[in-house]
CSV table of C-alpha atoms in Angstrom, one decimal:
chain,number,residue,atom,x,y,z
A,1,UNK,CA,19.2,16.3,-3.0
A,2,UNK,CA,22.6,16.3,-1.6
A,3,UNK,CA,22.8,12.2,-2.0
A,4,UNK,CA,22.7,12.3,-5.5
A,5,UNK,CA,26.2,14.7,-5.7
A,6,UNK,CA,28.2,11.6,-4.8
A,7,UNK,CA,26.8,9.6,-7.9
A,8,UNK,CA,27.3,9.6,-11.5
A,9,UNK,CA,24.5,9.2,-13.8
A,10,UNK,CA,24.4,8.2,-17.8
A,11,UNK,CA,22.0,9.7,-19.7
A,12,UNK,CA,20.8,8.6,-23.5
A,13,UNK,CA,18.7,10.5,-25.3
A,14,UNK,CA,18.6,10.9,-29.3
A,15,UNK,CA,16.9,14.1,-29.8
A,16,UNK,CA,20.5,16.4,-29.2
A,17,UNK,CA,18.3,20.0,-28.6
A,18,UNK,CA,16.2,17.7,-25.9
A,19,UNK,CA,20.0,15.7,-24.8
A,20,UNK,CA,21.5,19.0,-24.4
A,21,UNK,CA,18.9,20.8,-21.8
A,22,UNK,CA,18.6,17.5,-19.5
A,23,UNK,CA,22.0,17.1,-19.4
A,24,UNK,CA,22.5,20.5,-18.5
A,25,UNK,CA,19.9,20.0,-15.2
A,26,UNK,CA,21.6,16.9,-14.6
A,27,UNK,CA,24.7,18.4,-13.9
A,28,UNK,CA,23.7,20.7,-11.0
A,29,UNK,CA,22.2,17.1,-9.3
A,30,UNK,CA,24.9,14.8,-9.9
A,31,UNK,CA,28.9,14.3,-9.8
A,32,UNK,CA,29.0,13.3,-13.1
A,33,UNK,CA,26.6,13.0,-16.2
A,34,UNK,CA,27.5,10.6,-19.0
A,35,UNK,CA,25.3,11.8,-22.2
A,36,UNK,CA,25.4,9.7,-25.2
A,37,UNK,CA,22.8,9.7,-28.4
A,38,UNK,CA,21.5,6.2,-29.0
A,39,UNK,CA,21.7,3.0,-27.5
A,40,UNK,CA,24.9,1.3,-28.5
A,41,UNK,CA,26.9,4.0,-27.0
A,42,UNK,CA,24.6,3.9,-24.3
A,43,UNK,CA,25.9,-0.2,-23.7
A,44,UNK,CA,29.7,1.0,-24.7
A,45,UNK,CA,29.8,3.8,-22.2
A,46,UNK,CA,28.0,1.7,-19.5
A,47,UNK,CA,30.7,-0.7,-19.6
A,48,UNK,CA,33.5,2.1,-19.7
A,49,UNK,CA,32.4,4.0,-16.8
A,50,UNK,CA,30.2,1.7,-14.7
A,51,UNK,CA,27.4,4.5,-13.5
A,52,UNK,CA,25.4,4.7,-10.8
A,53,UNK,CA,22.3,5.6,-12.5
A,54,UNK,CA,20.6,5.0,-15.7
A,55,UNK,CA,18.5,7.4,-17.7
A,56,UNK,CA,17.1,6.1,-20.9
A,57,UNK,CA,14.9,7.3,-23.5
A,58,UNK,CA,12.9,4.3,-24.9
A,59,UNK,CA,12.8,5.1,-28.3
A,60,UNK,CA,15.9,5.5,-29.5
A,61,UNK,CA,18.2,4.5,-32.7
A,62,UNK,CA,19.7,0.9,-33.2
A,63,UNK,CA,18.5,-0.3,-29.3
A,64,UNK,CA,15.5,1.3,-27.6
A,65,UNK,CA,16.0,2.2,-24.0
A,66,UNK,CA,14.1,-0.9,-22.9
A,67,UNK,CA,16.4,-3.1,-24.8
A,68,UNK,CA,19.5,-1.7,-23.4
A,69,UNK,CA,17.7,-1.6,-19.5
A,70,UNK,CA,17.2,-5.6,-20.8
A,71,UNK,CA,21.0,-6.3,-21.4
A,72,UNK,CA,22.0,-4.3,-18.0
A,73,UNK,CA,19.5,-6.1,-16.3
A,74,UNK,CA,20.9,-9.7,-16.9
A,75,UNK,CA,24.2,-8.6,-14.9
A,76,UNK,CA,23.3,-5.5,-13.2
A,77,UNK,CA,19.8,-6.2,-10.8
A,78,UNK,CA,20.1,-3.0,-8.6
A,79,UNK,CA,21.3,-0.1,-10.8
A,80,UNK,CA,18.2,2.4,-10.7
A,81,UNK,CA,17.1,2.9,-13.9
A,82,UNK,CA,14.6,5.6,-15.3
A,83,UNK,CA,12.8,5.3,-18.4
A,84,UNK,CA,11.8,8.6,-20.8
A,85,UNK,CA,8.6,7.8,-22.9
A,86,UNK,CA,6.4,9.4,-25.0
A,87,UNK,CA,2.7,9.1,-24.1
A,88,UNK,CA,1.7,6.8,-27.3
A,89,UNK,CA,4.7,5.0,-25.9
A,90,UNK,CA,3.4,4.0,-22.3
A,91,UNK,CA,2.3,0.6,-23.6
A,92,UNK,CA,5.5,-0.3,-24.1
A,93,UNK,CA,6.3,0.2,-20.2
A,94,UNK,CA,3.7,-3.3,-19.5
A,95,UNK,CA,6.2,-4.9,-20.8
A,96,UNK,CA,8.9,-3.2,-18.8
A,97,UNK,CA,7.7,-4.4,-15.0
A,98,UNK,CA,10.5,-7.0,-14.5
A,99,UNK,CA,13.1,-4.3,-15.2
A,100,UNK,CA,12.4,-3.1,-11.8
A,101,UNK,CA,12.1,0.4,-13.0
A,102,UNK,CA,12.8,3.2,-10.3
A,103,UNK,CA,10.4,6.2,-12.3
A,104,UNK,CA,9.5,6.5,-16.2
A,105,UNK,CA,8.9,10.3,-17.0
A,106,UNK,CA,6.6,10.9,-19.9
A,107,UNK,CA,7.8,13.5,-22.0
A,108,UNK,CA,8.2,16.8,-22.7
A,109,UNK,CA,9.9,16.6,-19.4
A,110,UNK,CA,9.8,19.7,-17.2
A,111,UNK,CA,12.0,20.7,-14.7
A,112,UNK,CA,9.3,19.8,-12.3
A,113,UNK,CA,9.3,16.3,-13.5
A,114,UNK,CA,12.8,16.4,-13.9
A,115,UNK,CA,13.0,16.9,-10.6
A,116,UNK,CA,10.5,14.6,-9.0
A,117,UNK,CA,11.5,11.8,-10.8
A,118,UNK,CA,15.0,12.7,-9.2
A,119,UNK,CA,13.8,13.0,-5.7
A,120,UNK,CA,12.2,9.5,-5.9
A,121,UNK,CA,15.6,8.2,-7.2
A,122,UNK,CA,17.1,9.3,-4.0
A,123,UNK,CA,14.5,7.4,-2.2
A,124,UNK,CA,15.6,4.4,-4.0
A,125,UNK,CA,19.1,4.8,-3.5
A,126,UNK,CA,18.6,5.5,0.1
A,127,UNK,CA,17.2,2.3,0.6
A,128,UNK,CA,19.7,0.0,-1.4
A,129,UNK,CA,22.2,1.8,0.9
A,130,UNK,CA,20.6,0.1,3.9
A,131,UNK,CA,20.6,-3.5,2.2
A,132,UNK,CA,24.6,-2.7,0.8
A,133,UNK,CA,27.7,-3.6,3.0
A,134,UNK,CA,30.6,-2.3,1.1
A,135,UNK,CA,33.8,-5.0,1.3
A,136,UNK,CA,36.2,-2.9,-0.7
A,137,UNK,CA,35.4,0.1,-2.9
A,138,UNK,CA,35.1,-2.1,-5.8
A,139,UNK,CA,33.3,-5.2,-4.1
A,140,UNK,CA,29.8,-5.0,-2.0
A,141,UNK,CA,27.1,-7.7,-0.7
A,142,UNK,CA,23.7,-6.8,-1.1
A,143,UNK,CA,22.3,-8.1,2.4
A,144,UNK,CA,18.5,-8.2,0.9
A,145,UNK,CA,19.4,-10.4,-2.7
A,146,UNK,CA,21.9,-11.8,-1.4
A,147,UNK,CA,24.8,-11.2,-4.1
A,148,UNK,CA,27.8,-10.3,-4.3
A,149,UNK,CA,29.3,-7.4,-6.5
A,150,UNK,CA,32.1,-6.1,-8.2
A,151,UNK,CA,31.8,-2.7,-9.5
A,152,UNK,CA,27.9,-3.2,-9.6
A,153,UNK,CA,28.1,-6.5,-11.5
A,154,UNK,CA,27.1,-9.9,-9.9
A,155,UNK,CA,29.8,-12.4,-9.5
A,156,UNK,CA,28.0,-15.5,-10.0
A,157,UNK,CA,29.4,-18.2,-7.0
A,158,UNK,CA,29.4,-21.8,-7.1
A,159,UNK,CA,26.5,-23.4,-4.5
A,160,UNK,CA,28.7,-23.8,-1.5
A,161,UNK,CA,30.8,-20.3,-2.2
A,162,UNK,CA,27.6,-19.1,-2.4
A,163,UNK,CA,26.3,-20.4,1.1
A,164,UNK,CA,29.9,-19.9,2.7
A,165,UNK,CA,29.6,-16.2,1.7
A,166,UNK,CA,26.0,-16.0,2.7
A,167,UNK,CA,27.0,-17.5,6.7
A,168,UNK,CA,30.1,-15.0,6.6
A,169,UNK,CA,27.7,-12.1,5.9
A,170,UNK,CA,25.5,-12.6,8.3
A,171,UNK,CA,27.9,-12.8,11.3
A,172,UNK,CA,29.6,-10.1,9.5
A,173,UNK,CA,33.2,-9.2,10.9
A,174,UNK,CA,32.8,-12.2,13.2
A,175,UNK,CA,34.5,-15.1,14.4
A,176,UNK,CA,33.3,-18.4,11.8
A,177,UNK,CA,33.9,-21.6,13.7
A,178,UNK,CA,35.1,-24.5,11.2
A,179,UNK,CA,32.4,-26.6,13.2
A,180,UNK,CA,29.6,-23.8,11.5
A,181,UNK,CA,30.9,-23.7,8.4
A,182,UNK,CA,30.2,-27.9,8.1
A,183,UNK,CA,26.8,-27.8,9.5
A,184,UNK,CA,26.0,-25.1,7.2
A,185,UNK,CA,27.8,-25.5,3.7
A,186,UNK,CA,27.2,-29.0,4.3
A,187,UNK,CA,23.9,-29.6,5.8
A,188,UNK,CA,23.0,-32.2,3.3
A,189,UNK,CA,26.3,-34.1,4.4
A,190,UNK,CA,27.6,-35.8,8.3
A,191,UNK,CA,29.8,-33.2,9.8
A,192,UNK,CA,32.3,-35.8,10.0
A,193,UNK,CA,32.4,-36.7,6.3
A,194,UNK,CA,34.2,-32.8,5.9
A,195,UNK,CA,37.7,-32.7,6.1
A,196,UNK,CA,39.3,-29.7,7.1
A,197,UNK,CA,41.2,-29.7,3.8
A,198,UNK,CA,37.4,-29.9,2.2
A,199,UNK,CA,37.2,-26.3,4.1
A,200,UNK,CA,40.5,-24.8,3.4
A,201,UNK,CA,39.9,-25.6,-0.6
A,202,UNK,CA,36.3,-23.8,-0.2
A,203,UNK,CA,37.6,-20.8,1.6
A,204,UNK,CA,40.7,-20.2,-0.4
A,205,UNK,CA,38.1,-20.8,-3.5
A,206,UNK,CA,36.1,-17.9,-2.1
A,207,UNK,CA,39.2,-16.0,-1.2
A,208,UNK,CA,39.4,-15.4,-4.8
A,209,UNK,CA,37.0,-13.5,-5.2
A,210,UNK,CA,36.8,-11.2,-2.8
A,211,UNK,CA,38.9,-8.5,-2.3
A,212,UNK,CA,42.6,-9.1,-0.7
A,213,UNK,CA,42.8,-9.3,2.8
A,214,UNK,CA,39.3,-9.2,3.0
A,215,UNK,CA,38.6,-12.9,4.4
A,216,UNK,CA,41.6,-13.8,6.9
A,217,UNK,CA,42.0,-17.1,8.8
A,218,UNK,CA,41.6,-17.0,12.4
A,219,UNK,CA,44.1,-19.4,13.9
A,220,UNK,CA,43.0,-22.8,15.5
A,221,UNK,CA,39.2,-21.8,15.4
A,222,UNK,CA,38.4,-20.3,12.1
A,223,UNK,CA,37.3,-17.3,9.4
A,224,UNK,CA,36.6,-13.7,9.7
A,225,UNK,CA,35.1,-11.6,7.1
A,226,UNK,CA,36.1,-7.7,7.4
A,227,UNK,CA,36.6,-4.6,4.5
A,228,UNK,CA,39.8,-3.8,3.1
């Protein structure tokens, strides 16, 4: 599991005997493991060090696991996230489908479990790298939902960002020809009701953000989207 050496991973686990031993294993698989006790410093160290991968116990002190997968979840669609459970607490996990979980592991978790629910992980992250360009090391475009991200958190575009980005994306470090950017952003409008102004308001819009120098201006003919 050489893949999993470039990630970080943050681990939440109450139980400090049970914290201790995992987060020992965890540390010959990945670059970095992030172990906290309950589930407000598992949403406080989330937001301070932006992992790659989620581990969560589901019952834990003052938020569960599925609760914090829940408030990840409304910014955060592809982080892989692994559930812990109990077996009287499988129930719980019918609940959980639309969290998009990568593996639950039902405790007491062996290292055999430990590490098949770490080689399916590294299924899952081999395919997201197929659907992710990266634009910066901070920014990337996730070809197959379609959004844009900035250290693994959607940034939410206005419609016709949104379709400009989507067109740029697919002819990916390609000329953009004003003429397709109005029959595309604009489909519901004549071409000849878009001013060229309309276009350089959009793309400047967009320019925003994305990283700098990422979208450059092509001179008399158009756009090109590139990294940085």
């Amino acid at each position: 599991m050489i893949l999993l050496k470039s990630y970080t991973i943050l681990y939440a686990e109450d139980e400090s005997i049970i914290r201790l031993n995992i987060t020992q294993q965890l540390s010959h698989y990945f670059k970095k493991v992030y172990a906290v006790k309950d589930g407000e410093e598992a949403l406080s160290m989330y937001e301070q060090v932006n992992p790659d991968v989620l581990m969560l116990d589901i019952n834990m002190p003052k938020l569960s696991g599925l609760d914090v997968a829940h408030k990840i979840r409304e910014s955060n669609k592809s982080i892989p996230i692994m559930i812990i459970t109990a077996y009287t607490e499988e129930a719980l996990l019918l609940d959980a489908v639309e969290l998009n979980l990568c593996k639950y592991l039902v405790k007491p978790v062996s290292k055999s479990k430990l590490k098949e629910g770490l080689y399916r992980l590294e299924e899952t992250l081999l395919l997201q790298k197929k659907d992710i360009i990266m634009l910066s090391s901070e920014y990337s475009w996730n070809k197959q939902t379609k959004k844009l991200y900035r250290d693994n958190k959607i940034i939410n575009l206005p419609l016709r960002e949104q379709l400009l980005l989507e067109l740029m994306m697919d002819k990916f470090q390609k000329n953009i020809f004003i003429e397709d950017i109005s029959a595309i952003v604009w489909k519901d409008k004549f071409i000849e009701e878009i001013s060229i102004n309309t276009i350089k308001k959009l793309v400047s819009n967009l320019r925003k953000k994305l990283p700098k120098n990422c979208l450059k201006s092509v001179y008399g003919s158009g756009y090109v989207l590139t990294t940085t």
